[in-house]
mmCIF file of C-alpha atoms and ligand atoms in Angstrom:
data_model
loop_
_atom_site.group_PDB
_atom_site.id
_atom_site.type_symbol
_atom_site.label_atom_id
_atom_site.label_comp_id
_atom_site.label_asym_id
_atom_site.label_seq_id
_atom_site.Cartn_x
_atom_site.Cartn_y
_atom_site.Cartn_z
ATOM 1 C CA UNK Y 66 -7.261 -11.483 12.696
ATOM 2 C CA UNK Y 67 -10.370 -9.903 10.786
ATOM 3 C CA UNK Y 68 -9.767 -6.748 9.326
ATOM 4 C CA UNK Y 69 -11.506 -4.960 6.788
ATOM 5 C CA UNK Y 70 -9.966 -3.538 3.236
ATOM 6 C CA UNK Y 71 -9.837 0.604 3.601
ATOM 7 C CA UNK Y 72 -10.595 0.551 0.431
ATOM 8 C CA UNK Y 73 -14.059 -0.959 -0.215
ATOM 9 C CA UNK Y 74 -14.518 -2.554 4.110
ATOM 10 C CA UNK Y 75 -14.632 -6.001 2.649
ATOM 11 C CA UNK Y 76 -13.377 -8.355 5.734
ATOM 12 C CA UNK Y 77 -10.100 -10.377 5.335
ATOM 13 C CA UNK Y 78 -8.525 -12.502 7.030
ATOM 14 C CA UNK Y 79 -5.012 -11.932 8.283
ATOM 15 C CA UNK Y 80 -2.498 -14.534 9.601
ATOM 16 C CA UNK Y 81 -1.637 -13.579 12.891
ATOM 17 C CA UNK Y 82 1.797 -13.981 12.762
ATOM 18 C CA UNK Y 83 2.413 -11.467 9.495
ATOM 19 C CA UNK Y 84 4.780 -9.396 9.399
ATOM 20 C CA UNK Y 85 5.416 -5.409 8.795
ATOM 21 C CA UNK Y 86 5.722 -4.512 4.904
ATOM 22 C CA UNK Y 87 3.655 -7.571 3.938
ATOM 23 C CA UNK Y 88 1.649 -7.422 1.186
ATOM 24 C CA UNK Y 89 -1.840 -8.966 0.215
ATOM 25 C CA UNK Y 90 -4.818 -8.417 -1.826
ATOM 26 C CA UNK Y 91 -8.101 -7.360 -1.131
ATOM 27 C CA UNK Y 92 -10.476 -9.780 -3.601
ATOM 28 C CA UNK Y 93 -13.028 -8.210 -3.273
ATOM 29 C CA UNK Y 94 -11.545 -4.778 -5.196
ATOM 30 C CA UNK Y 95 -8.374 -6.443 -6.373
ATOM 31 C CA UNK Y 96 -6.565 -3.692 -3.848
ATOM 32 C CA UNK Y 97 -3.066 -4.546 -2.878
ATOM 33 C CA UNK Y 98 -2.233 -4.068 0.628
ATOM 34 C CA UNK Y 99 0.620 -3.070 2.629
ATOM 35 C CA UNK Y 100 0.511 -4.317 6.453
ATOM 36 C CA UNK Y 101 2.154 -0.903 7.824
ATOM 37 C CA UNK Y 102 2.472 -1.981 11.347
ATOM 38 C CA UNK Y 103 1.497 -5.254 13.447
ATOM 39 C CA UNK Y 104 0.674 -3.888 16.839
ATOM 40 C CA UNK Y 105 -1.987 -2.647 15.962
ATOM 41 C CA UNK Y 106 -2.919 -4.312 12.837
ATOM 42 C CA UNK Y 107 -2.908 -1.250 10.065
ATOM 43 C CA UNK Y 108 -3.230 -1.559 6.325
ATOM 44 C CA UNK Y 109 -2.233 0.595 3.894
ATOM 45 C CA UNK Y 110 -2.808 0.556 -0.190
ATOM 46 C CA UNK Y 111 0.423 0.622 -1.584
ATOM 47 C CA UNK Y 112 1.441 2.807 -3.701
ATOM 48 C CA UNK Y 113 2.142 2.648 -7.754
ATOM 49 C CA UNK Y 114 6.477 2.170 -6.673
ATOM 50 C CA UNK Y 115 8.291 5.101 -9.240
ATOM 51 C CA UNK Y 116 5.981 7.035 -10.417
ATOM 52 C CA UNK Y 117 7.211 10.309 -8.081
ATOM 53 C CA UNK Y 118 10.393 9.836 -8.536
ATOM 54 C CA UNK Y 119 9.807 10.256 -12.665
ATOM 55 C CA UNK Y 120 8.185 13.014 -11.571
ATOM 56 C CA UNK Y 121 10.984 14.406 -9.955
ATOM 57 C CA UNK Y 122 13.260 13.979 -12.346
ATOM 58 C CA UNK Y 123 11.686 15.525 -14.981
ATOM 59 C CA UNK Y 124 10.938 19.020 -12.735
ATOM 60 C CA UNK Y 125 14.900 18.693 -12.437
ATOM 61 C CA UNK Y 126 15.553 18.563 -16.007
ATOM 62 C CA UNK Y 127 13.229 21.706 -16.632
ATOM 63 C CA UNK Y 128 15.570 23.330 -14.172
ATOM 64 C CA UNK Y 129 18.528 24.273 -16.953
ATOM 65 C CA UNK Y 130 19.324 27.860 -16.270
HETATM 66 ZN ZN1 ZN H 131 -10.760 -3.674 -1.160
#
């Protein structure tokens, strides 16, 4: 299955038996892509995990009334 990288439009060949939630890497720009949907196949760049959680806990800490 031929797809293109959502970040750089580089053509990516995907196994048709790929599962939702699997990740792959664009060999052109190096971005990590997650399969967010398989019918039709949709790819989305993987965000850095944990960053948002860290930010939220920091805000909670400041709420010291
Ligand atoms: Zn790319």
